[in-house]
Amino acid sequence: MVFSLIESRKWFTVNGRQRLCHPLPSLRVGHMWVQIMFKTSGGRRPKKKMYYRVNDLDRVMELQKKPSLILRLKSIIQSQRKQCVLLRDLEKEVGFVQKWNFMGIIEKYPTIFCVTGGNGTPPMVMLTEKADKIALEEDEARVQMEPILVKNLRKLLMLSVDCTLPLETIQLIENDLGLPNDFRQSLIPKYPQFFSVKDVNGRTSLQLENWDSFLAVTAREERLACEGVLTSKEKVRVLIDGNYFGPFAFQMHYPAGFRPNMNYLKEVQKWQKMEFPSPYLNAKRFELADPKAQKRVVAVLHELLSLTMEKRLTSAQIDAFHSELRLPARLLLCLIKQHSIFYITNKGVRSTVILKEAYDGSNLICKCPLLLFRDKFIALTGRRDIDSCISAPTYNTNGQDIGSDIALEPGGHREVFVFPGSCTTGSNK
């Protein structure tokens, strides 16, 4: 409704501030003063941008709450000399607040934890006989993981600017990579041909000793090679869901009902066909203003998540690699623009970035030996929503994945439909 100007206008004070008001034109006797709100956008309402949730990927975080508590309590028990923990000492290990969460876990899952004591003996918790037997298989899983960890750690260093990363930065994601807590003492000294610990700018850092060109291949390129895309010379076009089977394309996951117009498909085709430098090339050689370098940033984030066991990291963990990987200043905006590749969930304690193509619904498509062991241990709770593996990987002695299949995530998820363009430029300092 547009108010016509009437000759009577009046300034009056509201909460100590001067306001210019106009009378309502429908009133003849007396006046009702109404504050007029002026817009600065020229009368145009700004377009509302929404980021729709993907329930299956949100559920991934929900399903991890209890298993994480169970696995942590298992580790606490195994770290004790007598393989048991006094209930009164549990608070010293996990704190007063978390203690009650663990007490609930102990009571709810008698198939994993049993409480003994009484008659003057303080109560203590230990693993049941069946749980203890399965827990012994973790050592075998760790042995199978070692070549994979060495390979992924080398690739992580190759992604960094100077093939060097502070140890404290690596420790932030050691559990996500599958590294043992004492990897600096138990793993690094075993491979002096690959790693060395040095002081760089006053920080204890892990440095790569030898560059291996055979490792400078991304997970995206390995998938394309398995699908025969890199060797195929057939002309292909962008599909209705935005996917393009080309050597520089990424997997995109949109809802099944998504119907892009021709302009959208042209922009997607242009971006998917755009060549870009390898994430393993030194980032100092590129300017973020270059669209190809901006697409390379997407590849760097894609590879970083691919190196983790569950293909996800918290936003704080990714930001810790800001300077070493030369990530853009407005990283969050970059991730939101690439919503068909990455998904940001606020479920859980922290916001988490998930690689979409790695999941089929709420199930991780490809699992490493350590995750398979954890699923077997958590299965003692009687959970039926654990999918051990959709496509179990086979690893050789060098930690290379042989013949693993990558399945596409089914459609039907609600998403925001924005052109997956380049990342926002900005200083990386």
GROMACS .gro file of C-alpha atoms in nm:
model
  429
    1MET     CA    1   0.000   0.000   0.000
    2VAL     CA    2   0.138   0.341  -0.099
    3PHE     CA    3   0.054   0.632   0.128
    4SER     CA    4  -0.022   0.961  -0.048
    5LEU     CA    5   0.136   1.267   0.104
    6ILE     CA    6  -0.104   1.484   0.300
    7GLU     CA    7  -0.016   1.837   0.383
    8SER     CA    8   0.007   1.760   0.753
    9ARG     CA    9   0.334   1.596   0.855
   10LYS     CA   10   0.474   1.576   1.200
   11TRP     CA   11   0.797   1.494   1.381
   12PHE     CA   12   0.763   1.325   1.714
   13THR     CA   13   0.991   1.146   1.959
   14VAL     CA   14   0.982   0.769   2.019
   15ASN     CA   15   1.226   0.620   2.270
   16GLY     CA   16   1.441   0.929   2.247
   17ARG     CA   17   1.457   0.926   1.864
   18GLN     CA   18   1.298   1.166   1.616
   19ARG     CA   19   1.053   0.999   1.373
   20LEU     CA   20   0.881   1.152   1.069
   21CYS     CA   21   0.526   1.016   1.040
   22HIS     CA   22   0.235   1.063   0.805
   23PRO     CA   23  -0.133   1.045   0.892
   24LEU     CA   24  -0.347   0.759   0.763
   25PRO     CA   25  -0.543   0.896   0.462
   26SER     CA   26  -0.862   0.713   0.564
   27LEU     CA   27  -0.901   0.914   0.887
   28ARG     CA   28  -1.083   1.251   0.860
   29VAL     CA   29  -1.100   1.344   1.227
   30GLY     CA   30  -0.786   1.312   1.432
   31HIS     CA   31  -0.474   1.138   1.322
   32MET     CA   32  -0.307   0.803   1.386
   33TRP     CA   33   0.062   0.845   1.335
   34VAL     CA   34   0.232   0.548   1.164
   35GLN     CA   35   0.606   0.514   1.128
   36ILE     CA   36   0.714   0.486   0.767
   37MET     CA   37   0.994   0.236   0.691
   38PHE     CA   38   1.191   0.335   0.383
   39LYS     CA   39   1.377   0.065   0.186
   40THR     CA   40   1.720   0.122   0.039
   41SER     CA   41   1.689  -0.147  -0.230
   42GLY     CA   42   1.483   0.066  -0.464
   43GLY     CA   43   1.161  -0.116  -0.382
   44ARG     CA   44   1.291  -0.459  -0.489
   45ARG     CA   45   1.278  -0.736  -0.234
   46PRO     CA   46   1.611  -0.919  -0.211
   47LYS     CA   47   1.604  -1.281  -0.323
   48LYS     CA   48   1.592  -1.518  -0.030
   49LYS     CA   49   1.860  -1.783  -0.039
   50MET     CA   50   1.790  -2.108   0.139
   51TYR     CA   51   2.013  -2.402   0.220
   52TYR     CA   52   1.797  -2.709   0.241
   53ARG     CA   53   1.879  -2.999   0.466
   54VAL     CA   54   1.964  -3.352   0.353
   55ASN     CA   55   1.809  -3.574   0.617
   56ASP     CA   56   2.019  -3.879   0.530
   57LEU     CA   57   2.346  -3.690   0.576
   58ASP     CA   58   2.220  -3.523   0.894
   59ARG     CA   59   2.141  -3.871   1.020
   60VAL     CA   60   2.505  -3.971   0.967
   61MET     CA   61   2.602  -3.746   1.257
   62GLU     CA   62   2.313  -3.862   1.474
   63LEU     CA   63   2.414  -4.226   1.429
   64GLN     CA   64   2.767  -4.154   1.552
   65LYS     CA   65   2.677  -4.023   1.899
   66LYS     CA   66   2.640  -4.347   2.093
   67PRO     CA   67   2.904  -4.544   1.901
   68SER     CA   68   3.161  -4.274   1.975
   69LEU     CA   69   3.088  -4.303   2.348
   70ILE     CA   70   3.107  -4.683   2.335
   71LEU     CA   71   3.439  -4.682   2.149
   72ARG     CA   72   3.585  -4.421   2.382
   73LEU     CA   73   3.488  -4.619   2.691
   74LYS     CA   74   3.638  -4.931   2.531
   75SER     CA   75   3.967  -4.745   2.479
   76ILE     CA   76   3.966  -4.620   2.838
   77ILE     CA   77   3.915  -4.973   2.971
   78GLN     CA   78   4.185  -5.119   2.746
   79SER     CA   79   4.432  -4.850   2.853
   80GLN     CA   80   4.413  -4.965   3.215
   81ARG     CA   81   4.663  -5.218   3.348
   82LYS     CA   82   4.391  -5.448   3.482
   83GLN     CA   83   4.158  -5.390   3.185
   84CYS     CA   84   3.890  -5.239   3.411
   85VAL     CA   85   3.792  -4.897   3.547
   86LEU     CA   86   3.650  -4.817   3.889
   87LEU     CA   87   3.321  -4.634   3.848
   88ARG     CA   88   3.435  -4.376   4.099
   89ASP     CA   89   3.743  -4.307   3.882
   90LEU     CA   90   3.544  -4.269   3.560
   91GLU     CA   91   3.492  -3.901   3.636
   92LYS     CA   92   3.870  -3.848   3.632
   93GLU     CA   93   3.883  -3.984   3.277
   94VAL     CA   94   3.585  -3.811   3.116
   95GLY     CA   95   3.476  -3.532   3.351
   96PHE     CA   96   3.174  -3.490   3.575
   97VAL     CA   97   2.918  -3.406   3.304
   98GLN     CA   98   3.020  -3.679   3.058
   99LYS     CA   99   3.040  -3.933   3.339
  100TRP     CA  100   2.660  -3.965   3.347
  101ASN     CA  101   2.645  -4.022   2.970
  102PHE     CA  102   2.891  -4.308   3.009
  103MET     CA  103   2.698  -4.447   3.305
  104GLY     CA  104   2.390  -4.460   3.083
  105ILE     CA  105   2.590  -4.642   2.813
  106ILE     CA  106   2.714  -4.899   3.065
  107GLU     CA  107   2.359  -4.965   3.187
  108LYS     CA  108   2.207  -4.981   2.839
  109TYR     CA  109   2.454  -5.221   2.678
  110PRO     CA  110   2.523  -5.518   2.911
  111THR     CA  111   2.638  -5.718   2.607
  112ILE     CA  112   2.948  -5.496   2.589
  113PHE     CA  113   3.012  -5.374   2.945
  114CYS     CA  114   2.970  -5.558   3.270
  115VAL     CA  115   2.992  -5.416   3.623
  116THR     CA  116   3.148  -5.620   3.901
  117GLY     CA  117   3.209  -5.554   4.269
  118GLY     CA  118   3.014  -5.545   4.592
  119ASN     CA  119   3.060  -5.689   4.941
  120GLY     CA  120   3.321  -5.428   5.024
  121THR     CA  121   3.473  -5.426   4.674
  122PRO     CA  122   3.426  -5.099   4.481
  123PRO     CA  123   3.221  -5.143   4.161
  124MET     CA  124   3.419  -5.148   3.839
  125VAL     CA  125   3.336  -5.177   3.470
  126MET     CA  126   3.506  -5.406   3.219
  127LEU     CA  127   3.437  -5.557   2.878
  128THR     CA  128   3.229  -5.870   2.854
  129GLU     CA  129   3.397  -6.187   2.734
  130LYS     CA  130   3.244  -6.159   2.387
  131ALA     CA  131   3.329  -5.789   2.354
  132ASP     CA  132   3.684  -5.851   2.474
  133LYS     CA  133   3.729  -6.122   2.211
  134ILE     CA  134   3.618  -5.890   1.930
  135ALA     CA  135   3.827  -5.605   2.071
  136LEU     CA  136   4.138  -5.816   2.016
  137GLU     CA  137   4.078  -5.791   1.640
  138GLU     CA  138   4.161  -5.421   1.650
  139ASP     CA  139   4.533  -5.499   1.645
  140GLU     CA  140   4.491  -5.686   1.317
  141ALA     CA  141   4.288  -5.399   1.173
  142ARG     CA  142   4.565  -5.155   1.276
  143VAL     CA  143   4.822  -5.369   1.095
  144GLN     CA  144   4.611  -5.360   0.779
  145MET     CA  145   4.569  -4.984   0.818
  146GLU     CA  146   4.939  -4.900   0.842
  147PRO     CA  147   5.020  -4.896   0.466
  148ILE     CA  148   4.702  -4.698   0.404
  149LEU     CA  149   4.795  -4.445   0.671
  150VAL     CA  150   5.147  -4.404   0.534
  151LYS     CA  151   5.012  -4.348   0.184
  152ASN     CA  152   4.746  -4.098   0.295
  153LEU     CA  153   4.990  -3.911   0.518
  154ARG     CA  154   5.232  -3.876   0.228
  155LYS     CA  155   4.953  -3.748   0.004
  156LEU     CA  156   4.844  -3.502   0.272
  157LEU     CA  157   5.196  -3.359   0.285
  158MET     CA  158   5.208  -3.345  -0.095
  159LEU     CA  159   4.891  -3.133  -0.092
  160SER     CA  160   5.055  -2.869   0.128
  161VAL     CA  161   5.251  -2.578  -0.013
  162ASP     CA  162   5.601  -2.688   0.089
  163CYS     CA  163   5.526  -3.056   0.159
  164THR     CA  164   5.537  -2.963   0.526
  165LEU     CA  165   5.265  -2.953   0.791
  166PRO     CA  166   5.283  -2.862   1.162
  167LEU     CA  167   5.240  -3.169   1.379
  168GLU     CA  168   4.974  -2.992   1.583
  169THR     CA  169   4.769  -2.944   1.266
  170ILE     CA  170   4.796  -3.313   1.177
  171GLN     CA  171   4.700  -3.406   1.533
  172LEU     CA  172   4.371  -3.218   1.486
  173ILE     CA  173   4.262  -3.479   1.230
  174GLU     CA  174   4.460  -3.784   1.348
  175ASN     CA  175   4.144  -3.969   1.453
  176ASP     CA  176   3.974  -3.885   1.123
  177LEU     CA  177   4.272  -4.017   0.929
  178GLY     CA  178   4.288  -4.328   1.147
  179LEU     CA  179   4.630  -4.244   1.291
  180PRO     CA  180   4.713  -4.378   1.638
  181ASN     CA  181   4.741  -4.117   1.914
  182ASP     CA  182   5.115  -4.181   1.940
  183PHE     CA  183   5.180  -4.182   1.565
  184ARG     CA  184   5.481  -3.952   1.609
  185GLN     CA  185   5.658  -4.222   1.814
  186SER     CA  186   5.504  -4.540   1.672
  187LEU     CA  187   5.466  -4.464   1.299
  188ILE     CA  188   5.692  -4.181   1.183
  189PRO     CA  189   6.028  -4.333   1.294
  190LYS     CA  190   5.949  -4.654   1.103
  191TYR     CA  191   5.956  -4.468   0.769
  192PRO     CA  192   6.259  -4.235   0.763
  193GLN     CA  193   6.261  -4.260   0.382
  194PHE     CA  194   5.925  -4.080   0.374
  195PHE     CA  195   5.904  -3.854   0.679
  196SER     CA  196   6.121  -3.635   0.897
  197VAL     CA  197   6.038  -3.413   1.194
  198LYS     CA  198   6.192  -3.066   1.173
  199ASP     CA  199   6.152  -2.724   1.329
  200VAL     CA  200   5.999  -2.484   1.077
  201ASN     CA  201   5.946  -2.123   1.185
  202GLY     CA  202   5.945  -2.226   1.549
  203ARG     CA  203   5.687  -2.502   1.501
  204THR     CA  204   5.754  -2.874   1.510
  205SER     CA  205   5.654  -2.993   1.165
  206LEU     CA  206   5.637  -3.312   0.963
  207GLN     CA  207   5.818  -3.291   0.629
  208LEU     CA  208   5.802  -3.515   0.325
  209GLU     CA  209   6.141  -3.655   0.227
  210ASN     CA  210   6.068  -3.782  -0.123
  211TRP     CA  211   5.811  -3.678  -0.379
  212ASP     CA  212   5.628  -3.966  -0.549
  213SER     CA  213   5.458  -3.883  -0.878
  214PHE     CA  214   5.257  -4.206  -0.863
  215LEU     CA  215   5.084  -4.075  -0.549
  216ALA     CA  216   4.998  -3.740  -0.708
  217VAL     CA  217   4.668  -3.880  -0.834
  218THR     CA  218   4.344  -3.766  -0.675
  219ALA     CA  219   4.060  -3.991  -0.564
  220ARG     CA  220   3.848  -3.825  -0.832
  221GLU     CA  221   4.097  -3.924  -1.102
  222GLU     CA  222   4.118  -4.280  -0.968
  223ARG     CA  223   3.742  -4.311  -0.993
  224LEU     CA  224   3.738  -4.173  -1.347
  225ALA     CA  225   4.015  -4.414  -1.447
  226CYS     CA  226   3.813  -4.709  -1.311
  227GLU     CA  227   3.512  -4.590  -1.508
  228GLY     CA  228   3.722  -4.555  -1.825
  229VAL     CA  229   3.643  -4.186  -1.859
  230LEU     CA  230   4.006  -4.075  -1.888
  231THR     CA  231   4.075  -4.308  -2.182
  232SER     CA  232   3.742  -4.268  -2.359
  233LYS     CA  233   3.727  -4.040  -2.663
  234GLU     CA  234   3.350  -4.042  -2.703
  235LYS     CA  235   3.172  -3.711  -2.689
  236VAL     CA  236   2.942  -3.680  -2.391
  237ARG     CA  237   2.699  -3.415  -2.275
  238VAL     CA  238   2.590  -3.286  -1.938
  239LEU     CA  239   2.303  -3.490  -1.799
  240ILE     CA  240   1.985  -3.346  -1.654
  241ASP     CA  241   2.126  -3.387  -1.299
  242GLY     CA  242   2.433  -3.177  -1.382
  243ASN     CA  243   2.676  -3.467  -1.413
  244TYR     CA  244   2.927  -3.474  -1.694
  245PHE     CA  245   3.155  -3.772  -1.752
  246GLY     CA  246   3.466  -3.581  -1.850
  247PRO     CA  247   3.825  -3.578  -1.723
  248PHE     CA  248   3.775  -3.254  -1.526
  249ALA     CA  249   3.425  -3.319  -1.396
  250PHE     CA  250   3.301  -3.372  -1.041
  251GLN     CA  251   3.013  -3.589  -0.928
  252MET     CA  252   2.708  -3.378  -0.851
  253HIS     CA  253   2.410  -3.489  -0.645
  254TYR     CA  254   2.079  -3.310  -0.690
  255PRO     CA  255   1.724  -3.418  -0.603
  256ALA     CA  256   1.549  -3.653  -0.845
  257GLY     CA  257   1.290  -3.386  -0.924
  258PHE     CA  258   1.544  -3.121  -1.018
  259ARG     CA  259   1.468  -2.971  -1.359
  260PRO     CA  260   1.733  -2.717  -1.461
  261ASN     CA  261   1.673  -2.480  -1.749
  262MET     CA  262   1.899  -2.452  -2.052
  263ASN     CA  263   2.097  -2.159  -1.913
  264TYR     CA  264   2.175  -2.355  -1.600
  265LEU     CA  265   2.291  -2.657  -1.801
  266LYS     CA  266   2.515  -2.436  -2.014
  267GLU     CA  267   2.681  -2.289  -1.706
  268VAL     CA  268   2.725  -2.634  -1.551
  269GLN     CA  269   2.867  -2.770  -1.875
  270LYS     CA  270   3.111  -2.482  -1.898
  271TRP     CA  271   3.229  -2.533  -1.539
  272GLN     CA  272   3.247  -2.912  -1.562
  273LYS     CA  273   3.453  -2.901  -1.882
  274MET     CA  274   3.689  -2.633  -1.752
  275GLU     CA  275   4.043  -2.763  -1.711
  276PHE     CA  276   4.218  -2.692  -1.383
  277PRO     CA  277   4.562  -2.756  -1.230
  278SER     CA  278   4.619  -3.062  -1.015
  279PRO     CA  279   4.572  -3.016  -0.638
  280TYR     CA  280   4.921  -3.164  -0.598
  281LEU     CA  281   5.087  -2.875  -0.782
  282ASN     CA  282   5.229  -2.598  -0.566
  283ALA     CA  283   4.952  -2.350  -0.490
  284LYS     CA  284   5.199  -2.060  -0.494
  285ARG     CA  285   5.197  -2.077  -0.872
  286PHE     CA  286   4.832  -1.976  -0.905
  287GLU     CA  287   4.623  -1.668  -0.841
  288LEU     CA  288   4.288  -1.723  -0.675
  289ALA     CA  289   4.129  -1.473  -0.912
  290ASP     CA  290   4.180  -1.723  -1.195
  291PRO     CA  291   3.864  -1.936  -1.244
  292LYS     CA  292   4.081  -2.242  -1.305
  293ALA     CA  293   4.258  -2.187  -0.973
  294GLN     CA  294   3.920  -2.148  -0.805
  295LYS     CA  295   3.807  -2.481  -0.944
  296ARG     CA  296   4.136  -2.627  -0.822
  297VAL     CA  297   4.039  -2.522  -0.467
  298VAL     CA  298   3.730  -2.741  -0.500
  299ALA     CA  299   3.957  -3.029  -0.601
  300VAL     CA  300   4.183  -2.965  -0.300
  301LEU     CA  301   3.889  -2.980  -0.059
  302HIS     CA  302   3.758  -3.289  -0.236
  303GLU     CA  303   4.094  -3.465  -0.199
  304LEU     CA  304   4.138  -3.359   0.164
  305LEU     CA  305   3.803  -3.513   0.258
  306SER     CA  306   3.881  -3.822   0.049
  307LEU     CA  307   4.192  -3.889   0.261
  308THR     CA  308   3.985  -3.924   0.579
  309MET     CA  309   3.825  -4.252   0.684
  310GLU     CA  310   3.466  -4.126   0.689
  311LYS     CA  311   3.505  -3.859   0.418
  312ARG     CA  312   3.414  -3.574   0.647
  313LEU     CA  313   3.579  -3.309   0.864
  314THR     CA  314   3.455  -3.030   1.085
  315SER     CA  315   3.474  -2.680   0.945
  316ALA     CA  316   3.729  -2.591   1.215
  317GLN     CA  317   3.954  -2.878   1.110
  318ILE     CA  318   3.944  -2.768   0.745
  319ASP     CA  319   4.015  -2.410   0.845
  320ALA     CA  320   4.329  -2.529   1.029
  321PHE     CA  321   4.477  -2.609   0.686
  322HIS     CA  322   4.396  -2.261   0.556
  323SER     CA  323   4.751  -2.137   0.501
  324GLU     CA  324   4.916  -2.471   0.420
  325LEU     CA  325   4.666  -2.552   0.143
  326ARG     CA  326   4.613  -2.189   0.034
  327LEU     CA  327   4.236  -2.203   0.082
  328PRO     CA  328   4.022  -1.898  -0.002
  329ALA     CA  329   3.939  -1.641   0.262
  330ARG     CA  330   3.562  -1.695   0.230
  331LEU     CA  331   3.582  -2.071   0.257
  332LEU     CA  332   3.230  -2.121   0.390
  333LEU     CA  333   3.081  -1.942   0.090
  334CYS     CA  334   3.289  -2.162  -0.139
  335LEU     CA  335   3.148  -2.476   0.026
  336ILE     CA  336   2.792  -2.346   0.005
  337LYS     CA  337   2.830  -2.269  -0.365
  338GLN     CA  338   2.950  -2.624  -0.420
  339HIS     CA  339   2.646  -2.770  -0.244
  340SER     CA  340   2.617  -3.044  -0.505
  341ILE     CA  341   2.962  -3.176  -0.403
  342PHE     CA  342   2.986  -3.091  -0.032
  343TYR     CA  343   2.722  -3.088   0.239
  344ILE     CA  344   2.742  -2.883   0.557
  345THR     CA  345   2.552  -3.018   0.856
  346ASN     CA  346   2.512  -2.854   1.194
  347LYS     CA  347   2.408  -3.175   1.363
  348GLY     CA  348   2.637  -3.277   1.644
  349VAL     CA  349   2.869  -3.061   1.849
  350ARG     CA  350   3.031  -2.884   1.552
  351SER     CA  351   2.942  -2.805   1.193
  352THR     CA  352   3.072  -3.077   0.965
  353VAL     CA  353   3.154  -3.084   0.594
  354ILE     CA  354   3.064  -3.413   0.424
  355LEU     CA  355   3.169  -3.536   0.080
  356LYS     CA  356   2.836  -3.625  -0.080
  357GLU     CA  357   2.954  -3.881  -0.331
  358ALA     CA  358   3.103  -4.095  -0.052
  359TYR     CA  359   2.760  -4.178   0.096
  360ASP     CA  360   2.462  -4.379  -0.017
  361GLY     CA  361   2.189  -4.239   0.202
  362SER     CA  362   2.336  -4.249   0.553
  363ASN     CA  363   2.582  -4.530   0.477
  364LEU     CA  364   2.945  -4.481   0.386
  365ILE     CA  365   3.007  -4.651   0.053
  366CYS     CA  366   3.365  -4.763   0.102
  367LYS     CA  367   3.512  -4.846   0.444
  368CYS     CA  368   3.868  -4.909   0.558
  369PRO     CA  369   3.963  -5.206   0.782
  370LEU     CA  370   3.947  -4.996   1.099
  371LEU     CA  371   3.590  -4.884   1.029
  372LEU     CA  372   3.490  -5.240   0.952
  373PHE     CA  373   3.625  -5.346   1.290
  374ARG     CA  374   3.438  -5.067   1.465
  375ASP     CA  375   3.114  -5.167   1.295
  376LYS     CA  376   3.166  -5.525   1.410
  377PHE     CA  377   3.220  -5.410   1.768
  378ILE     CA  378   2.921  -5.173   1.767
  379ALA     CA  379   2.706  -5.456   1.625
  380LEU     CA  380   2.717  -5.606   1.976
  381THR     CA  381   2.462  -5.341   2.074
  382GLY     CA  382   2.209  -5.503   1.842
  383ARG     CA  383   2.186  -5.206   1.606
  384ARG     CA  384   2.039  -5.294   1.267
  385ASP     CA  385   2.112  -4.962   1.095
  386ILE     CA  386   2.481  -5.032   1.047
  387ASP     CA  387   2.578  -5.114   0.691
  388SER     CA  388   2.918  -5.281   0.714
  389CYS     CA  389   3.017  -5.178   0.364
  390ILE     CA  390   2.848  -5.127   0.030
  391SER     CA  391   3.167  -5.182  -0.160
  392ALA     CA  392   3.446  -5.313   0.060
  393PRO     CA  393   3.787  -5.197  -0.061
  394THR     CA  394   4.079  -5.431  -0.113
  395TYR     CA  395   4.422  -5.291  -0.034
  396ASN     CA  396   4.760  -5.409  -0.148
  397THR     CA  397   5.084  -5.384   0.048
  398ASN     CA  398   5.130  -5.021  -0.061
  399GLY     CA  399   4.793  -4.918   0.074
  400GLN     CA  400   4.642  -4.873  -0.271
  401ASP     CA  401   4.272  -4.936  -0.323
  402ILE     CA  402   4.217  -5.211  -0.577
  403GLY     CA  403   3.891  -5.247  -0.760
  404SER     CA  404   3.667  -5.049  -0.528
  405ASP     CA  405   3.340  -4.939  -0.683
  406ILE     CA  406   3.201  -4.593  -0.632
  407ALA     CA  407   2.822  -4.584  -0.622
  408LEU     CA  408   2.615  -4.276  -0.688
  409GLU     CA  409   2.404  -4.128  -0.412
  410PRO     CA  410   2.036  -4.166  -0.493
  411GLY     CA  411   1.830  -3.860  -0.561
  412GLY     CA  412   1.540  -3.725  -0.366
  413HIS     CA  413   1.727  -3.488  -0.136
  414ARG     CA  414   1.622  -3.127  -0.115
  415GLU     CA  415   1.895  -2.884  -0.209
  416VAL     CA  416   1.946  -2.522  -0.298
  417PHE     CA  417   1.989  -2.484  -0.673
  418VAL     CA  418   2.268  -2.241  -0.732
  419PHE     CA  419   2.515  -2.260  -1.017
  420PRO     CA  420   2.820  -2.447  -0.884
  421GLY     CA  421   3.055  -2.173  -0.992
  422SER     CA  422   3.396  -2.076  -0.877
  423CYS     CA  423   3.496  -2.012  -0.521
  424THR     CA  424   3.494  -1.660  -0.394
  425THR     CA  425   3.820  -1.483  -0.442
  426GLY     CA  426   4.003  -1.323  -0.158
  427SER     CA  427   4.323  -1.317   0.033
  428ASN     CA  428   4.434  -1.643   0.178
  429LYS     CA  429   4.605  -1.485   0.472
   0.00000   0.00000   0.00000
